[in-house]
Amino acid sequence: MNSHVRLPGIDQRIFRIGLGCMSLARSQSYGGVSQEKANRIVYAAIDAGITLFDNAPMYGDGDAEEKLGRALEGRRKHIVIATKASGPTLSREELTRDCEASLRRLRTDFIDLYQLHWNRRAVPMEESVQALAQLRGQGKIRSIGVCNFGPVDMKAFLALGSCVTDQIAYSLLTRAVEFELADLCARRGVGLICYSPLAQGLLTDRFGNADEVPAGRARTRHFAGNRPEATHGENGCEAEAFSAINAISKVAERLCTSLSHLALAWLLHRRDVTAVLPGASTPAQVKSNAEAMMIKLSTADVAELDAATEGVRLQMGANLDPWQDSGRIR
Ligand SMILES: NC(=O)c1ccc[n+]([C@@H]2O[C@H](COP(=O)([O-])OP(=O)(O)OC[C@H]3O[C@@H](n4cnc5c(N)ncnc54)[C@H](OP(=O)(O)O)[C@@H]3O)[C@@H](O)[C@H]2O)c1
């Protein structure tokens, strides 16, 4: 299993465990951290060998980008910054303006990986692809990726231009990519970057049952659609999810490791996975997550984990959207 990977257009080798910066800012799911704590989290990540930092203007309305930018001042050299175009239309004008704003907040001259956050379907995709190519030509971004693109959108994008990565929800409890997308990305040379690899804390030993999960995180389709902040209309699979978590915990115990290490290691052992992006709200979490690179799993261990989560995989189905049943991701 390789610990590092290279992506086209990016000089720096990337440690396959990155840092997701969403939890640096206040959101529906997270309380956010102070600048001082954000600095400590980012420094802990750098000390642990992490090079890839993923962000988005949507995280705290620019707050997470601001915090990362301040923390990285004087430390930019070996860092790979990934951020996103999160605007409502992805028009040429909007992408140009949003990229400039991200550059300012991140206090950098260029973004290594610039990703369309969601496919908005407001302007022809060609316009967005051309605008991204122009930003790359101007040296403001080094490479182009997308997030939350399913097979239909990915094929349409690739017909217009190149795409280095697709960032998508992927964890032991969220395996929709395995139905079609992972194979397509592998065939077309698009790297898979996994977001919410710890299922927002479900895979970290902290919740004993579904009722302990706070409303802001019990919005995913694992939980019943009548949860206070849920926006889907499904029944969820709370019993299956927690029975899978118990089964994974037993494997972790047998292998003398933690649930979170096992969850990250399982992803890193998958042929199609380029990198994983666990978020963190303490330096200790970052350090621990980076150490998951050292966990070696046998083929039998991986198969056991596949089997333990097969029920959830089937219940959650091929819908790539962790939160909605609306066909936002195609
Ligand atoms: N492209 C997209 O649409 C999209 C969507 C979602 C996320 N993302 C990206 O993916 C990143 C991660 O996703 P996520 O925050 O949704 O989920 P996640 O990485 O699965 O969960 C992160 C949370 O799990 C807890 N945690 C992390 N490491 C831990 C450890 N070692 N021990 C115990 N608890 C631990 C922390 O919760 P506490 O803070 O409560 O301690 C942390 O904030 C984001 O930061 C973002 O960069 C992208």
XYZ file of C-alpha atoms and ligand atoms in Angstrom:
378
model
C 0.000 0.000 0.000
C 1.520 3.337 -1.067
C 1.615 6.101 1.533
C 1.995 8.855 -1.078
C 0.473 9.600 -4.447
C 1.091 12.052 -7.265
C -1.635 13.977 -9.036
C -1.241 15.486 -12.514
C -0.354 19.188 -12.359
C 0.742 19.102 -8.709
C 4.489 18.987 -8.033
C 4.234 17.933 -4.407
C 3.812 14.238 -3.511
C 0.625 13.840 -1.514
C 0.380 11.853 1.729
C -2.799 9.822 1.172
C -4.298 10.919 4.484
C -5.196 14.599 4.211
C -6.912 17.015 6.557
C -10.514 18.029 5.916
C -10.889 21.611 7.121
C -14.684 21.805 7.377
C -14.622 21.304 11.149
C -12.366 24.365 11.622
C -15.494 26.495 11.096
C -18.907 26.420 12.742
C -21.515 24.476 10.741
C -24.616 22.343 11.119
C -22.327 19.429 12.002
C -19.476 21.070 13.936
C -18.929 23.735 16.588
C -15.816 25.185 14.941
C -12.489 26.074 16.571
C -10.617 29.285 17.392
C -7.763 30.522 15.186
C -5.310 29.486 17.891
C -6.692 25.939 17.908
C -6.846 25.845 14.106
C -3.128 26.703 14.086
C -2.382 23.828 16.450
C -4.451 21.407 14.340
C -2.696 22.478 11.132
C 0.779 22.308 12.725
C -0.024 18.844 14.135
C -1.039 17.775 10.630
C 2.206 19.068 9.106
C 4.245 17.387 11.869
C 2.434 14.107 11.138
C 3.425 14.315 7.449
C 0.061 15.487 6.116
C 0.408 17.579 2.949
C -3.142 17.765 1.535
C -5.549 20.262 3.113
C -9.110 20.334 1.770
C -11.314 23.383 2.196
C -14.302 25.230 0.719
C -15.766 28.748 0.845
C -18.964 27.083 2.055
C -17.310 26.068 5.345
C -18.329 28.896 7.674
C -18.822 31.317 4.762
C -15.060 31.571 4.156
C -14.046 31.160 7.806
C -12.323 27.761 7.333
C -10.331 29.115 4.371
C -9.335 32.204 6.392
C -8.193 30.035 9.299
C -6.186 27.690 7.082
C -4.635 30.650 5.236
C -3.473 32.250 8.485
C -2.185 28.937 9.874
C -0.184 28.220 6.715
C 1.526 31.629 6.491
C 5.240 30.921 6.045
C 4.551 27.178 5.694
C 3.031 26.997 2.199
C 6.005 25.388 0.425
C 5.279 21.658 0.737
C 1.536 21.992 1.147
C -1.158 21.000 -1.346
C -4.215 23.206 -0.976
C -7.482 21.877 -2.319
C -10.523 24.097 -2.240
C -13.791 24.365 -4.077
C -16.054 26.540 -6.163
C -19.220 26.420 -4.085
C -21.310 29.125 -5.785
C -24.880 28.696 -6.999
C -24.284 28.836 -10.784
C -20.625 28.000 -11.620
C -20.803 30.610 -14.385
C -17.558 32.006 -15.806
C -17.977 35.268 -13.914
C -18.825 33.563 -10.633
C -15.953 31.053 -10.867
C -13.442 33.808 -11.612
C -14.674 35.925 -8.700
C -14.898 32.992 -6.273
C -11.419 31.736 -7.123
C -9.954 35.218 -6.472
C -11.768 35.358 -3.133
C -10.450 31.926 -2.109
C -6.903 32.950 -3.074
C -7.210 36.031 -0.854
C -8.614 34.109 2.123
C -6.037 31.341 1.742
C -3.232 33.939 1.423
C -1.707 32.163 -1.539
C -0.941 32.839 -5.222
C -2.319 29.533 -6.449
C -4.649 26.706 -5.479
C -3.231 23.247 -6.153
C -6.551 21.472 -6.701
C -9.670 23.511 -7.526
C -12.876 21.491 -7.404
C -16.469 22.147 -8.427
C -18.258 21.518 -5.110
C -21.635 20.422 -6.504
C -22.887 20.331 -10.082
C -25.379 23.210 -10.058
C -26.867 22.672 -13.546
C -27.441 26.437 -13.874
C -25.160 27.151 -16.868
C -23.932 24.774 -19.590
C -21.123 22.637 -18.150
C -18.939 23.792 -21.042
C -18.899 27.328 -19.615
C -17.617 26.111 -16.228
C -15.020 23.820 -17.813
C -13.701 26.652 -19.998
C -13.569 29.037 -17.039
C -11.597 26.484 -15.019
C -9.173 25.976 -17.924
C -8.700 29.740 -18.082
C -7.928 29.916 -14.355
C -5.396 27.150 -14.822
C -3.860 28.946 -17.813
C -3.507 32.053 -15.635
C -1.633 30.017 -13.005
C -4.289 30.646 -10.350
C -5.067 26.955 -10.063
C -2.799 24.009 -10.828
C -5.276 21.202 -11.433
C -8.998 20.702 -11.798
C -11.265 18.335 -9.910
C -14.913 17.902 -9.004
C -16.869 16.759 -5.974
C -20.159 14.928 -5.787
C -20.152 14.039 -9.483
C -21.831 10.718 -10.248
C -21.258 8.656 -13.402
C -23.541 10.762 -15.634
C -21.966 14.097 -14.695
C -18.461 12.652 -14.718
C -18.831 11.355 -18.278
C -20.235 14.733 -19.385
C -17.352 16.588 -17.722
C -14.701 14.295 -19.219
C -16.165 14.860 -22.681
C -15.321 18.563 -22.254
C -12.033 18.592 -20.386
C -9.742 16.751 -18.024
C -10.542 16.053 -14.413
C -7.937 14.911 -11.914
C -10.159 13.821 -9.016
C -13.734 13.257 -7.864
C -14.235 13.927 -4.136
C -17.119 11.858 -2.874
C -18.524 10.412 0.368
C -16.883 7.052 0.974
C -16.532 5.111 4.202
C -17.328 1.676 5.615
C -20.877 2.989 6.156
C -21.226 4.910 2.864
C -20.304 2.680 -0.049
C -22.443 3.924 -2.947
C -19.311 4.630 -5.037
C -18.788 0.903 -5.333
C -21.921 0.455 -7.475
C -20.518 2.245 -10.547
C -18.473 5.377 -9.907
C -15.268 3.818 -8.562
C -14.918 1.636 -11.629
C -15.616 4.508 -14.015
C -13.056 6.751 -12.288
C -10.447 3.985 -12.352
C -11.002 3.387 -16.074
C -10.856 7.090 -16.927
C -7.847 7.908 -14.717
C -9.776 10.067 -12.255
C -8.597 9.784 -8.631
C -11.146 9.137 -5.893
C -10.829 11.370 -2.834
C -12.981 10.193 0.070
C -14.843 12.683 2.225
C -16.492 11.900 5.562
C -14.279 8.781 5.821
C -15.188 8.457 9.521
C -18.895 8.945 8.758
C -18.743 12.200 10.741
C -17.655 10.422 13.905
C -19.846 7.293 13.671
C -16.649 5.335 13.024
C -14.751 6.681 16.045
C -16.146 4.900 19.117
C -17.917 7.993 20.342
C -21.569 7.076 19.767
C -22.987 3.977 21.458
C -26.296 4.106 19.614
C -28.245 6.160 17.073
C -29.973 8.282 19.745
C -26.634 9.678 20.931
C -25.872 11.233 17.545
C -26.600 14.994 17.533
C -29.212 16.296 15.083
C -26.665 18.101 12.856
C -24.911 14.812 12.142
C -27.992 12.584 12.156
C -28.994 14.158 8.832
C -27.443 11.472 6.648
C -29.560 8.770 5.055
C -28.324 6.320 7.705
C -30.839 7.986 10.022
C -34.621 8.186 9.778
C -35.985 10.985 7.604
C -38.020 12.322 10.537
C -34.863 13.352 12.435
C -35.080 17.109 13.201
C -32.574 18.367 10.600
C -32.906 15.613 7.990
C -33.847 16.604 4.420
C -34.496 13.169 2.945
C -37.641 11.078 3.038
C -36.134 7.662 3.704
C -36.485 5.331 6.684
C -32.751 5.158 7.299
C -30.895 2.072 8.511
C -30.011 2.966 12.093
C -30.162 -0.609 13.422
C -28.050 -1.988 10.546
C -25.542 0.869 10.859
C -24.977 0.319 14.583
C -24.861 -3.440 14.214
C -22.160 -2.893 11.525
C -20.293 -0.516 13.861
C -20.339 -3.223 16.565
C -19.030 -5.801 14.109
C -16.245 -3.441 12.925
C -15.335 -2.731 16.569
C -14.881 -6.458 17.164
C -12.475 -6.654 14.217
C -10.624 -3.604 15.591
C -10.317 -5.303 18.974
C -8.977 -8.490 17.411
C -6.406 -6.506 15.396
C -5.489 -4.404 18.474
C -6.367 -1.162 16.716
C -9.073 1.489 16.994
C -12.299 1.826 15.054
C -11.116 5.056 13.390
C -7.771 3.535 12.344
C -9.535 0.531 10.893
C -12.057 2.703 9.022
C -9.291 4.783 7.392
C -7.073 1.762 6.699
C -9.946 -0.072 4.995
C -10.325 2.843 2.551
C -6.579 3.134 1.963
C -6.468 -0.561 1.044
C -9.064 -0.101 -1.692
C -7.564 -0.202 -5.138
C -9.528 2.817 -6.416
C -8.913 5.218 -3.528
C -6.427 8.049 -4.066
C -6.685 9.817 -0.699
C -8.904 10.135 2.370
C -9.901 13.382 4.070
C -10.750 12.912 7.729
C -11.737 16.112 9.507
C -10.550 16.843 13.035
C -11.232 19.270 15.839
C -8.138 18.545 17.969
C -4.412 18.066 17.245
C -4.618 14.603 18.865
C -7.286 13.491 16.362
C -5.119 14.612 13.431
C -2.089 12.802 14.780
C -4.090 9.645 15.380
C -5.687 9.763 11.931
C -2.301 10.133 10.207
C -1.081 7.040 12.058
C -3.732 4.943 10.292
C -1.257 4.753 7.395
C 0.691 2.214 9.432
C -2.208 -0.263 9.690
C -1.754 -3.208 7.365
C -4.818 -5.293 6.599
C -4.836 -8.769 5.095
C -7.173 -9.688 2.261
C -9.187 -11.656 4.828
C -9.474 -8.595 7.130
C -10.734 -6.463 4.242
C -13.230 -9.154 3.230
C -14.477 -9.394 6.818
C -15.060 -5.631 6.928
C -16.760 -5.722 3.523
C -19.099 -8.413 4.836
C -19.759 -6.581 8.119
C -21.008 -3.515 6.229
C -22.729 -5.246 3.316
C -26.179 -4.820 4.921
C -25.706 -1.047 5.220
C -24.295 -0.876 1.691
C -27.426 -2.511 0.298
C -29.811 -0.432 2.446
C -28.128 2.856 1.461
C -28.110 1.782 -2.191
C -26.467 3.402 -5.210
C -27.475 6.997 -4.342
C -24.168 8.840 -3.914
C -25.753 11.659 -1.899
C -25.289 11.061 1.858
C -28.000 13.569 2.767
C -30.697 13.741 0.090
C -32.819 11.444 -2.006
C -33.456 14.106 -4.632
C -31.048 13.054 -7.385
C -28.699 15.963 -6.684
C -25.818 13.668 -7.632
C -26.199 11.990 -11.016
N -17.024 17.742 -1.065
C -18.008 17.702 -0.206
O -19.188 17.903 -0.549
C -17.699 17.382 1.228
C -18.731 17.078 2.125
C -18.380 16.779 3.447
C -17.043 16.782 3.820
N -16.076 17.104 2.923
C -14.631 17.119 3.285
O -14.310 15.973 4.050
C -13.788 16.365 5.312
C -14.160 15.386 6.393
O -15.533 15.124 6.390
P -16.495 15.206 7.651
O -16.038 16.220 8.621
O -17.870 15.294 7.100
O -16.417 13.755 8.299
P -15.318 12.813 8.986
O -13.973 13.125 8.535
O -15.837 11.466 8.753
O -15.483 13.161 10.535
C -14.741 14.170 11.133
C -15.105 14.261 12.599
O -14.921 13.005 13.255
C -14.365 13.208 14.541
N -13.005 12.630 14.536
C -12.037 12.755 13.600
N -10.953 12.057 13.934
C -11.210 11.478 15.114
C -10.457 10.620 15.963
N -9.229 10.216 15.642
N -11.036 10.206 17.115
C -12.296 10.595 17.447
N -13.061 11.415 16.681
C -12.511 11.840 15.522
C -14.288 14.697 14.766
O -15.518 15.087 15.374
P -15.550 16.246 16.512
O -15.201 17.489 15.789
O -16.922 16.217 17.033
O -14.523 15.845 17.524
C -14.201 15.220 13.360
O -14.614 16.546 13.227
C -14.320 17.779 5.529
O -13.537 18.510 6.434
C -14.251 18.325 4.141
O -12.925 18.719 3.837
C -16.390 17.376 1.634
